[in-house]
Amino acid sequence: MSMKIFLIYLTFFTLCCYAEQRSTLHINATEGAGRKIPDTFFGAFFEEINHAGAGGLWAELVRNRGFEEGGSTVPSNIYPWTMVGDESTIEISTDRSSCFDRNKVALRMNVLCHSSHAVGISNPGFWGMNIEKAHKYKVVFFVKASGSIDLDVSFVGSDNTKLASNSIRSFDRNVTEWTRMETVLLAKATDHNASLQITTTKKGVLWLDQVSAMPLDTFKGHGFRKDLAQRVADLKPTFFRFPGGCYVEGGYMRNAFRWKDSVGAWQERPGHFGDVWGYWTDDGFGYFEGLQFSEDIGALPVWVFNDGLSLTDEVDTSMIAPFIQEALDGLEFAKGSANSKWGSLRASMGHPDPFDLRIVAIGNEECAMSKYRENYLKFYDAIKQAYPDIQIISNCDASQKPLDHPADFYDFHIYTNAEDMFRKHTKFDDAPRYGPKAFVSEYAVWQSDAGNGTLLAAVAEAAFLIGLEKNSDVVHMVSYAPLFVNTNDRKWTPDAIVFDSHRSYGTPSYWIQQFFSSSSGATLLDSTLETSSEYIVASAIQYTNPAEKKKYLRIKVVNFDSDPHNFRFCISGLDSKVEASGATTTVMTGPNVKEENSFSEPNRIVPQHSSLEKASGDMNVVLAPYSLTSFDLLI
């Protein structure tokens, strides 16, 4: 069966009985009978995992730009930098001569003789640099030499052709002190697997440090890779949780993410080894960038900070005061005036006005650790005293019994198989209706059911999200995890957005999330499902399309069964009738539950939209096997 015929079959609305089982969703659309879903309901969660930031959302092209990836000792590991030339013409080493106090390692290049063939160093970036014709790229580096310098800065294609090149010379002026150099390269051809080369034909000794190459064309001009940033923006998240995740904790405290090391001038950031996910990051996507990106996509930032706990070691509560001060300083950085100590640093980075930071999480997944509750209470009291308006998230689950400590939200994470995820649509039906609200900040179907992002996983997650939507009096926030994966370094799978140096696509789970972007701030309508199947889940909302400013009633229904299913919905209590035209139906399904998207077929499993002819408030339809279907009725 061709895909075209298959989709016609899926969207052919008729009373003919392709399925014996029947379900009816009774919807009460009487004004006042519904309940508003929180404005913050649907969001996104970013963690530095799978090279999500370094080599991903952060558009820096150079990997290991400060030669620090091997640590502070020398000789240092300069991977992935390589030598251009051979040992008879050039010697490459590292020493601790950098002018930057927090990243002292620099690269020493001893060119042994004048030559007609250029020698130097080359960097392939993160599995190839994407250089595109007619685009401009700013290259910045710091250099010191025993005399004058005569350098060529070039982008070189995979076939060794020069895509762009500029010369940097100091002529007769010696560069004996560290000097910042900058040039803009205009690419004359495209290559998705290019490298950056800094070379010379001049004999002498010079040192290089903090080499950066960035496209001039980035998302809103703030350094974010445009296609990846736009994919997140297209989810219309109302909040953006960052920077982790286990990344915040570190496997050991010495490798935990510390926000003060991730702000200020990029060349002065020390970077660190993210030991949980096993790679070095220069922290180009730091605390400031997380706040800025949140603002750029119109989302509230949700900051997760380290609370003195890692995956293996814990700071005793008697010694937690410096960590509390660090959190308070972080809040001042985000919210303080431009005249405050940390607010002035934010202002110097180009954002004089405070960021709209309202929610913070004290740690990540640490409720079972011995020091968590004591440490948490110290943080909670200090933050509430200094910033009473800040809402605080506890790591402890309160979906079954109340917390034994104060909180505004409790964090709930779930990674499971598809069948169990589907069953979890009732998870919050009996959760306490008082006390802190739930933040489902990490959910996903994983392992064998999930592959690299399957239809089966996505449909199960859709049922779970419908359950959260129906329990949105308790569940106020929800986000999928992880958000990104560089296909060259899969530390975790599946993920919502897959990318390499120049391409990206959304997995079926990504597209499911788009179904729910209209739920934030919408009205959940009172509905009752009568069904003969345990594999049908449905809900109804009323929302206003922001582009058209028109009101729609949206019915979402999941069929998590291998057979088609007869489904009816009937609406009562509408003040105005359902318009016969202007309605649409959207179906996401496929011929095989293990179908995945890929670079070669990025739209293999995506929502299929069509007009719904002769729409009414009482309709019979046939649901495809393993599908999510929505009906948007104009009212």
XYZ file of C-alpha atoms in Angstrom:
635
model
C 0.000 0.000 0.000
C 1.485 3.362 -1.000
C 1.799 6.088 1.628
C -0.652 8.281 -0.324
C -3.337 5.576 -0.416
C -2.576 4.730 3.223
C -3.188 8.323 4.339
C -6.403 8.541 2.325
C -7.534 5.419 4.141
C -6.627 6.962 7.494
C -8.525 10.169 6.920
C -11.589 8.774 5.171
C -14.423 9.740 7.464
C -17.336 7.388 7.190
C -19.743 5.271 9.185
C -18.555 2.050 7.561
C -17.260 -0.286 10.232
C -13.581 -0.926 9.710
C -13.423 -1.676 13.449
C -15.831 -3.422 15.749
C -14.880 -1.524 18.898
C -16.469 1.851 19.473
C -15.811 4.870 21.656
C -17.726 8.093 22.222
C -16.329 11.287 23.686
C -19.076 13.454 25.201
C -17.881 17.060 25.384
C -19.541 19.729 27.502
C -18.611 23.077 25.967
C -20.881 25.153 28.196
C -19.181 28.402 29.101
C -17.734 28.202 32.615
C -17.802 24.406 32.707
C -14.185 24.097 31.575
C -10.951 24.773 33.427
C -7.998 26.831 32.289
C -4.780 24.934 31.652
C -1.806 26.786 33.184
C -0.019 29.214 30.878
C 3.233 27.402 31.692
C 1.937 23.946 30.779
C 4.185 22.967 27.868
C 7.913 23.745 27.665
C 11.373 22.499 26.719
C 14.293 21.101 28.674
C 17.899 21.619 27.582
C 20.812 19.613 28.938
C 24.430 19.622 27.798
C 24.290 16.002 26.642
C 24.923 14.491 23.195
C 26.835 17.697 22.345
C 23.573 19.604 22.556
C 25.302 22.910 23.276
C 28.980 22.460 22.413
C 28.857 21.736 18.697
C 25.076 22.081 18.634
C 22.804 24.921 19.692
C 25.836 27.102 20.415
C 27.174 27.977 16.963
C 30.902 27.933 17.806
C 32.685 25.986 15.057
C 36.023 25.349 16.807
C 36.308 22.431 19.180
C 38.800 22.758 22.069
C 39.344 26.400 21.204
C 41.549 27.033 24.261
C 43.613 23.818 24.058
C 42.338 22.974 27.547
C 40.496 19.758 26.770
C 43.290 17.655 28.228
C 43.168 19.536 31.531
C 45.493 22.115 33.034
C 48.647 19.977 32.920
C 51.073 20.076 30.021
C 51.693 18.600 27.598
C 47.945 18.898 27.055
C 45.687 16.937 24.751
C 44.952 19.304 21.855
C 42.507 16.931 20.132
C 40.953 17.421 17.595
C 43.613 19.912 16.456
C 46.162 18.415 14.071
C 49.439 19.525 12.568
C 49.681 20.929 9.034
C 53.137 19.957 7.780
C 55.519 17.434 9.320
C 58.092 17.209 12.089
C 60.868 18.324 9.790
C 59.191 21.713 9.324
C 57.226 22.398 12.503
C 57.074 21.440 16.181
C 53.779 21.635 18.079
C 53.610 21.634 21.877
C 51.698 23.220 24.739
C 52.752 25.240 27.741
C 51.141 27.373 30.467
C 51.998 30.770 29.024
C 48.475 32.029 28.259
C 47.464 35.479 29.394
C 44.151 34.102 30.698
C 44.388 33.211 34.360
C 41.582 30.641 34.303
C 42.812 28.764 31.207
C 46.594 28.919 31.160
C 47.316 26.322 28.470
C 48.450 27.766 25.138
C 49.721 26.144 21.943
C 53.324 26.727 20.944
C 54.189 26.535 17.258
C 57.890 26.428 16.338
C 58.327 26.797 12.581
C 61.806 25.462 11.854
C 62.469 27.055 8.484
C 61.134 29.361 5.801
C 59.154 27.338 3.287
C 57.050 27.663 0.190
C 54.604 25.209 1.749
C 52.453 26.537 4.596
C 52.605 24.779 7.960
C 50.523 25.237 11.091
C 47.455 23.738 12.746
C 43.999 22.583 11.661
C 40.713 22.096 13.514
C 37.794 20.042 12.092
C 35.298 21.377 14.599
C 32.587 19.048 15.801
C 32.739 16.295 13.171
C 33.167 18.819 10.377
C 32.547 22.557 10.089
C 29.572 23.638 8.013
C 30.800 26.396 5.710
C 28.242 27.772 3.256
C 28.816 29.811 0.120
C 28.338 33.592 0.468
C 28.112 33.344 4.270
C 30.467 35.254 6.548
C 32.355 33.881 9.534
C 34.230 35.779 12.219
C 37.500 34.237 13.344
C 39.099 35.527 16.549
C 42.279 34.305 18.207
C 45.024 35.487 20.538
C 48.634 35.328 19.433
C 52.123 36.018 20.787
C 55.354 35.648 18.814
C 59.107 36.006 19.080
C 58.897 38.583 16.297
C 56.421 39.667 13.631
C 53.727 37.326 12.332
C 52.618 36.355 8.845
C 49.600 34.046 9.071
C 46.910 32.754 6.754
C 43.531 31.973 8.300
C 41.499 29.694 6.047
C 38.525 27.417 5.827
C 39.573 24.330 3.898
C 37.146 21.877 2.326
C 37.151 18.105 2.651
C 38.930 17.921 -0.734
C 41.611 20.350 0.543
C 40.361 23.308 -1.506
C 40.289 26.726 0.129
C 36.755 27.913 0.780
C 37.829 31.244 2.280
C 41.102 32.793 3.364
C 42.511 36.011 4.800
C 46.035 37.018 5.776
C 46.972 38.452 9.160
C 50.340 40.185 9.261
C 52.028 42.455 11.781
C 54.609 43.572 9.167
C 57.622 44.970 11.002
C 55.795 45.218 14.334
C 56.754 42.474 16.751
C 53.923 40.790 18.619
C 55.826 39.868 21.745
C 52.810 40.327 24.014
C 49.485 38.539 23.695
C 47.399 40.311 21.056
C 43.807 39.783 19.931
C 43.385 39.213 16.213
C 40.114 39.205 14.284
C 39.132 38.630 10.673
C 35.928 37.935 8.762
C 36.006 35.214 6.119
C 33.579 35.181 3.181
C 33.024 31.654 1.866
C 33.193 31.208 -1.909
C 31.924 27.619 -1.809
C 29.983 25.223 0.424
C 31.416 22.286 2.326
C 29.713 20.578 5.280
C 32.903 18.852 6.410
C 35.386 21.723 6.361
C 38.152 22.641 8.795
C 39.838 25.818 10.031
C 43.551 26.207 9.357
C 46.007 28.751 10.741
C 49.261 28.485 8.790
C 52.470 30.325 7.954
C 55.547 30.046 5.726
C 57.652 32.226 8.048
C 60.291 30.763 10.363
C 59.878 31.566 14.050
C 58.093 30.748 17.277
C 54.561 31.823 18.064
C 51.849 30.952 20.546
C 48.109 30.701 19.917
C 45.189 30.581 22.333
C 41.400 30.889 22.417
C 40.710 30.382 18.721
C 37.055 30.962 17.807
C 35.123 30.791 14.544
C 31.462 31.784 14.509
C 28.972 32.372 11.691
C 27.841 35.993 11.608
C 24.299 34.852 10.842
C 22.931 33.349 14.062
C 19.494 33.139 15.680
C 18.525 36.701 16.652
C 22.217 37.593 16.514
C 22.987 35.938 19.834
C 25.240 33.090 18.760
C 22.712 30.260 18.473
C 22.683 27.972 15.449
C 19.680 29.081 13.434
C 18.107 25.793 12.356
C 18.381 24.202 15.800
C 17.141 27.303 17.594
C 14.195 27.542 15.215
C 13.219 23.934 15.839
C 12.976 24.695 19.548
C 11.106 27.942 18.894
C 8.636 26.051 16.696
C 7.610 24.007 19.733
C 6.365 27.281 21.246
C 7.614 26.356 24.709
C 6.378 28.531 27.547
C 9.411 27.691 29.687
C 13.001 26.581 29.073
C 14.643 24.441 31.770
C 18.467 24.433 31.700
C 21.362 23.492 31.895
C 20.498 19.956 33.147
C 20.003 17.295 34.355
C 22.858 15.223 35.659
C 25.175 17.673 33.923
C 24.475 20.140 36.734
C 25.485 17.615 39.380
C 28.556 16.123 37.766
C 29.729 12.603 38.436
C 31.949 14.250 41.035
C 31.617 17.706 42.531
C 34.860 18.828 40.894
C 33.162 18.428 37.514
C 29.795 19.947 38.381
C 28.517 22.852 36.294
C 29.242 26.106 38.145
C 27.513 29.120 36.671
C 30.217 31.654 37.594
C 32.685 29.832 35.365
C 30.273 30.111 32.423
C 29.730 33.879 32.289
C 31.802 36.845 31.201
C 33.995 37.066 28.112
C 34.127 33.707 26.318
C 37.922 33.682 26.175
C 38.113 33.926 29.958
C 35.793 30.997 30.676
C 37.818 28.015 31.892
C 35.502 25.343 30.500
C 35.183 21.991 32.243
C 34.942 18.261 31.728
C 31.339 17.064 31.868
C 32.176 13.707 33.406
C 28.582 12.404 33.410
C 28.365 12.509 29.615
C 32.076 12.159 28.975
C 33.227 15.219 27.049
C 34.806 18.616 27.501
C 32.810 21.795 27.004
C 34.210 25.303 26.771
C 30.966 26.590 28.338
C 30.212 28.855 25.412
C 26.577 28.017 26.124
C 26.634 29.128 29.726
C 24.251 30.582 32.281
C 23.867 33.879 30.414
C 23.210 32.108 27.114
C 20.511 29.940 28.702
C 18.759 33.042 29.983
C 19.186 34.809 26.636
C 17.889 31.875 24.617
C 14.843 31.596 26.877
C 14.064 35.227 26.178
C 14.709 34.841 22.445
C 12.108 32.071 22.097
C 9.588 33.762 24.407
C 9.942 31.233 27.217
C 10.362 31.662 30.960
C 13.796 30.455 32.106
C 13.818 27.653 34.677
C 17.278 27.528 36.213
C 18.613 24.295 37.734
C 21.632 24.887 39.990
C 24.018 22.680 41.923
C 23.118 22.272 45.596
C 26.336 20.712 46.837
C 25.508 17.228 45.571
C 26.957 15.194 42.716
C 26.225 11.645 41.625
C 28.862 10.346 44.053
C 29.733 12.937 46.689
C 27.811 15.310 48.964
C 28.683 18.538 50.717
C 27.639 18.425 54.356
C 24.944 20.880 55.370
C 27.336 22.529 57.836
C 29.484 23.541 54.848
C 26.773 24.446 52.365
C 26.830 28.246 52.890
C 29.152 28.999 49.895
C 26.832 27.080 47.574
C 23.847 29.028 48.871
C 25.674 32.291 48.233
C 26.500 31.096 44.733
C 22.794 30.506 44.063
C 21.873 33.933 45.458
C 24.572 35.542 43.324
C 23.133 33.720 40.323
C 19.720 35.167 41.029
C 21.240 38.620 41.305
C 22.991 38.075 37.968
C 19.646 37.308 36.340
C 17.330 39.644 38.248
C 19.490 42.355 39.812
C 19.783 45.917 38.648
C 22.563 46.906 36.282
C 24.181 48.652 39.254
C 24.399 45.544 41.427
C 27.587 43.481 41.600
C 26.388 40.570 39.494
C 23.767 42.501 37.584
C 26.505 44.785 36.314
C 28.298 41.761 34.851
C 25.100 40.803 33.038
C 24.797 44.355 31.752
C 28.394 44.287 30.505
C 27.479 41.188 28.490
C 24.835 43.176 26.623
C 21.677 42.752 28.712
C 21.209 45.748 31.044
C 17.599 44.839 31.864
C 16.932 41.933 34.231
C 15.848 38.582 32.851
C 12.411 37.291 33.770
C 13.615 34.475 36.028
C 10.777 33.258 38.251
C 11.436 29.550 38.838
C 14.508 27.649 40.063
C 15.219 24.005 40.837
C 17.377 23.067 43.814
C 19.418 20.222 42.381
C 18.377 17.351 40.122
C 17.099 13.826 40.967
C 18.660 13.881 44.445
C 15.756 13.280 46.811
C 17.136 9.914 47.936
C 20.572 11.316 48.828
C 21.286 11.681 52.530
C 22.070 15.414 52.503
C 19.390 16.562 50.101
C 16.580 17.553 52.469
C 18.825 19.389 54.922
C 20.637 21.207 52.147
C 17.362 21.913 50.336
C 15.830 23.622 53.379
C 18.858 25.897 53.742
C 18.586 26.943 50.100
C 14.813 27.309 50.306
C 14.896 29.615 53.333
C 17.700 31.798 51.965
C 16.109 32.201 48.542
C 12.624 32.909 49.881
C 14.041 35.525 52.223
C 15.998 37.297 49.476
C 13.534 36.716 46.609
C 10.048 35.921 47.952
C 8.613 35.846 44.429
C 10.891 33.042 43.224
C 9.133 29.677 42.919
C 11.176 26.689 43.998
C 11.195 23.116 42.682
C 11.933 20.158 44.945
C 13.456 16.952 43.571
C 11.094 14.849 45.705
C 7.976 13.268 44.203
C 4.648 14.225 45.785
C 2.344 12.472 43.327
C 1.378 9.836 45.909
C 1.889 11.503 49.278
C 2.579 15.067 50.440
C 6.110 16.378 50.814
C 7.682 16.743 54.231
C 9.190 20.101 53.237
C 7.940 23.306 51.581
C 8.025 23.721 47.796
C 6.129 25.405 44.991
C 6.675 22.509 42.567
C 7.828 18.926 42.804
C 9.823 17.313 40.009
C 8.665 14.088 38.363
C 10.773 12.125 35.851
C 9.752 9.059 33.877
C 11.631 6.947 31.321
C 9.889 3.701 30.507
C 8.626 1.373 27.771
C 5.769 2.282 25.447
C 3.082 0.153 27.091
C 3.853 1.537 30.534
C 4.012 5.115 29.248
C 0.573 4.679 27.720
C -0.760 3.327 31.033
C 0.725 6.307 32.847
C -1.939 8.590 31.356
C -3.794 8.009 34.652
C -0.704 8.599 36.813
C -1.943 11.883 38.299
C -5.656 11.021 38.514
C -5.352 10.375 42.253
C -2.499 12.759 43.056
C -3.104 15.195 45.954
C -4.992 18.279 44.799
C -3.312 20.516 47.366
C 0.259 21.541 48.080
C 2.981 21.967 45.456
C 2.182 21.431 41.807
C 3.837 18.814 39.604
C 6.562 19.610 37.101
C 7.051 16.635 34.774
C 10.402 17.936 33.592
C 11.709 14.743 31.976
C 9.647 12.090 30.211
C 10.263 9.757 27.275
C 9.778 6.244 26.030
C 13.234 4.703 25.795
C 15.224 1.522 25.180
C 13.955 -1.111 22.730
C 10.535 0.438 22.066
C 12.087 3.782 21.310
C 14.923 2.943 18.916
C 16.207 6.284 17.698
C 12.694 7.732 17.886
C 9.790 5.527 16.794
C 6.123 6.037 16.046
C 5.292 3.589 18.853
C 7.129 5.727 21.405
C 5.524 8.933 20.172
C 1.948 7.620 20.300
C 2.452 6.304 23.839
C 3.829 9.696 24.877
C 0.827 11.406 23.316
C -1.503 9.383 25.546
C 0.613 10.307 28.570
C 0.430 13.992 27.638
C -3.349 13.829 27.249
C -3.447 12.445 30.777
C -1.287 15.317 32.029
C -3.478 17.802 30.210
C -6.575 16.371 31.912
C -4.761 16.623 35.259
C -3.422 20.114 34.651
C -4.971 21.336 37.888
C -2.074 19.402 39.465
C 0.471 19.183 36.631
C 1.454 22.729 35.749
C 4.570 22.087 33.624
C 5.837 19.333 31.325
C 8.861 18.853 29.039
C 10.422 16.009 27.062
C 14.040 14.890 27.480
C 16.599 14.965 26.011
C 16.053 17.777 23.548
C 19.076 17.360 21.229
C 21.489 14.722 19.944
C 24.452 15.145 17.632
C 24.290 11.949 15.607
C 28.082 11.629 15.904
C 27.999 11.311 19.703
C 24.871 9.616 21.017
C 25.208 9.490 24.788
C 21.475 8.956 25.186
C 18.729 7.900 22.835
C 16.088 8.702 21.736
C 15.983 12.499 21.568
C 13.617 15.083 20.140
C 15.939 16.770 17.612
C 18.723 14.998 15.718
C 21.465 16.981 13.978
C 24.927 16.945 12.448
C 27.102 19.775 11.165
C 24.476 21.148 8.777
C 21.237 19.133 8.982
C 18.541 18.471 11.547
C 15.207 16.735 11.842
C 12.564 16.084 14.451
C 11.808 12.576 15.682
C 8.152 11.477 15.912
C 8.285 12.505 19.589
C 9.241 16.033 18.501
C 6.169 16.268 16.279
C 3.928 14.946 19.047
C 5.078 17.836 21.195
C 3.867 20.281 18.566
C 0.367 18.875 19.013
C 0.398 20.144 22.585
C 1.858 23.615 22.049
C -1.673 25.056 21.874
C -2.591 23.583 25.251
C -0.720 26.166 27.325
C -3.311 28.659 28.557
C -6.166 26.906 26.729
C -9.452 25.812 28.326
C -9.758 22.123 29.150
C -13.342 21.163 28.388
C -15.308 18.792 30.556
C -15.499 15.498 28.667
C -16.436 11.886 29.321
C -15.167 8.933 27.319
C -17.358 5.889 26.845
C -15.274 3.106 25.327
C -15.084 -0.634 24.861
C -11.291 -0.435 24.465
C -8.567 0.054 27.031
C -6.383 1.606 24.340
C -8.296 4.822 23.641
C -7.449 8.110 25.374
C -9.058 11.433 24.420
C -9.521 15.014 25.560
C -10.934 18.310 24.305
C -9.712 21.877 24.659
C -10.781 25.268 23.438
C -8.052 27.657 22.314
C -7.512 30.776 20.251
C -5.249 30.523 17.233
C -2.718 33.348 17.782
C -2.265 34.000 14.069
C -5.931 34.107 13.070
C -7.343 35.216 16.441
C -10.112 32.654 15.901
C -11.515 30.235 18.439
C -11.129 26.519 17.896
C -12.274 23.440 19.699
C -9.599 20.741 19.468
C -10.274 17.078 20.123
C -7.217 14.853 20.519
C -7.518 11.068 20.569
C -4.925 8.298 20.773
C -5.532 4.799 19.487
C -2.795 2.629 21.018
C -4.087 -0.541 19.428
C -3.059 -2.564 16.382
C -6.625 -2.377 14.978
C -8.633 0.580 13.628
C -11.283 1.954 15.952
C -14.674 3.607 15.437
C -14.760 6.895 17.309
C -17.528 9.401 17.785
C -17.471 12.792 19.433
C -20.497 14.863 20.303
C -20.450 18.397 21.667
C -23.112 20.015 23.800
C -23.447 23.454 25.366
C -21.831 25.525 22.637
C -23.090 29.132 22.512
C -22.425 29.133 18.766
C -22.438 26.324 16.245
C -19.450 24.527 14.794
C -18.639 26.049 11.404
C -19.141 23.545 8.574
C -15.987 24.810 6.854
C -12.616 25.920 8.215
C -12.072 22.753 10.237
C -9.005 20.573 9.913
C -7.942 17.123 10.949
C -4.402 16.061 11.736
C -3.242 12.455 11.850
C 0.105 11.063 12.878
C 0.587 7.381 12.158
C 2.420 5.051 9.808
C 2.475 1.567 8.319
C 4.908 0.279 10.962
C 5.108 1.182 14.661
C 8.908 1.029 14.578
C 9.157 3.603 11.760
C 11.692 6.394 12.389
C 12.653 9.641 10.731
C 16.169 10.121 9.390
C 18.338 12.583 7.481
C 17.363 10.853 4.249
C 13.673 10.761 5.187
C 13.133 13.512 7.770
C 9.360 13.588 7.189
C 8.634 9.867 7.130
C 6.557 10.114 10.343
C 5.109 13.607 10.702
C 1.609 15.030 11.216
C -0.537 14.950 8.076
C -3.025 17.834 7.861
C -6.185 17.962 5.772
C -9.452 19.868 5.615
C -12.381 18.393 7.488
C -15.376 18.723 5.217
C -18.873 19.250 6.596
C -17.674 19.552 10.159
C -20.243 19.407 12.929
C -20.511 18.924 16.661
C -21.453 15.279 16.233
C -19.213 13.156 14.026
C -18.201 9.543 13.499
C -14.674 8.744 12.360
C -12.332 5.774 12.052
C -9.053 5.987 13.962
C -5.997 4.372 12.414
C -4.000 1.833 14.434
C -1.296 3.336 16.644
C -2.190 6.914 15.902
C -2.760 10.345 17.337
C -5.598 12.194 15.649
C -6.788 15.723 16.306
C -9.838 17.601 15.052
C -9.755 21.390 15.055
C -13.280 22.753 14.778
C -13.867 26.451 14.101
C -16.507 27.858 16.444
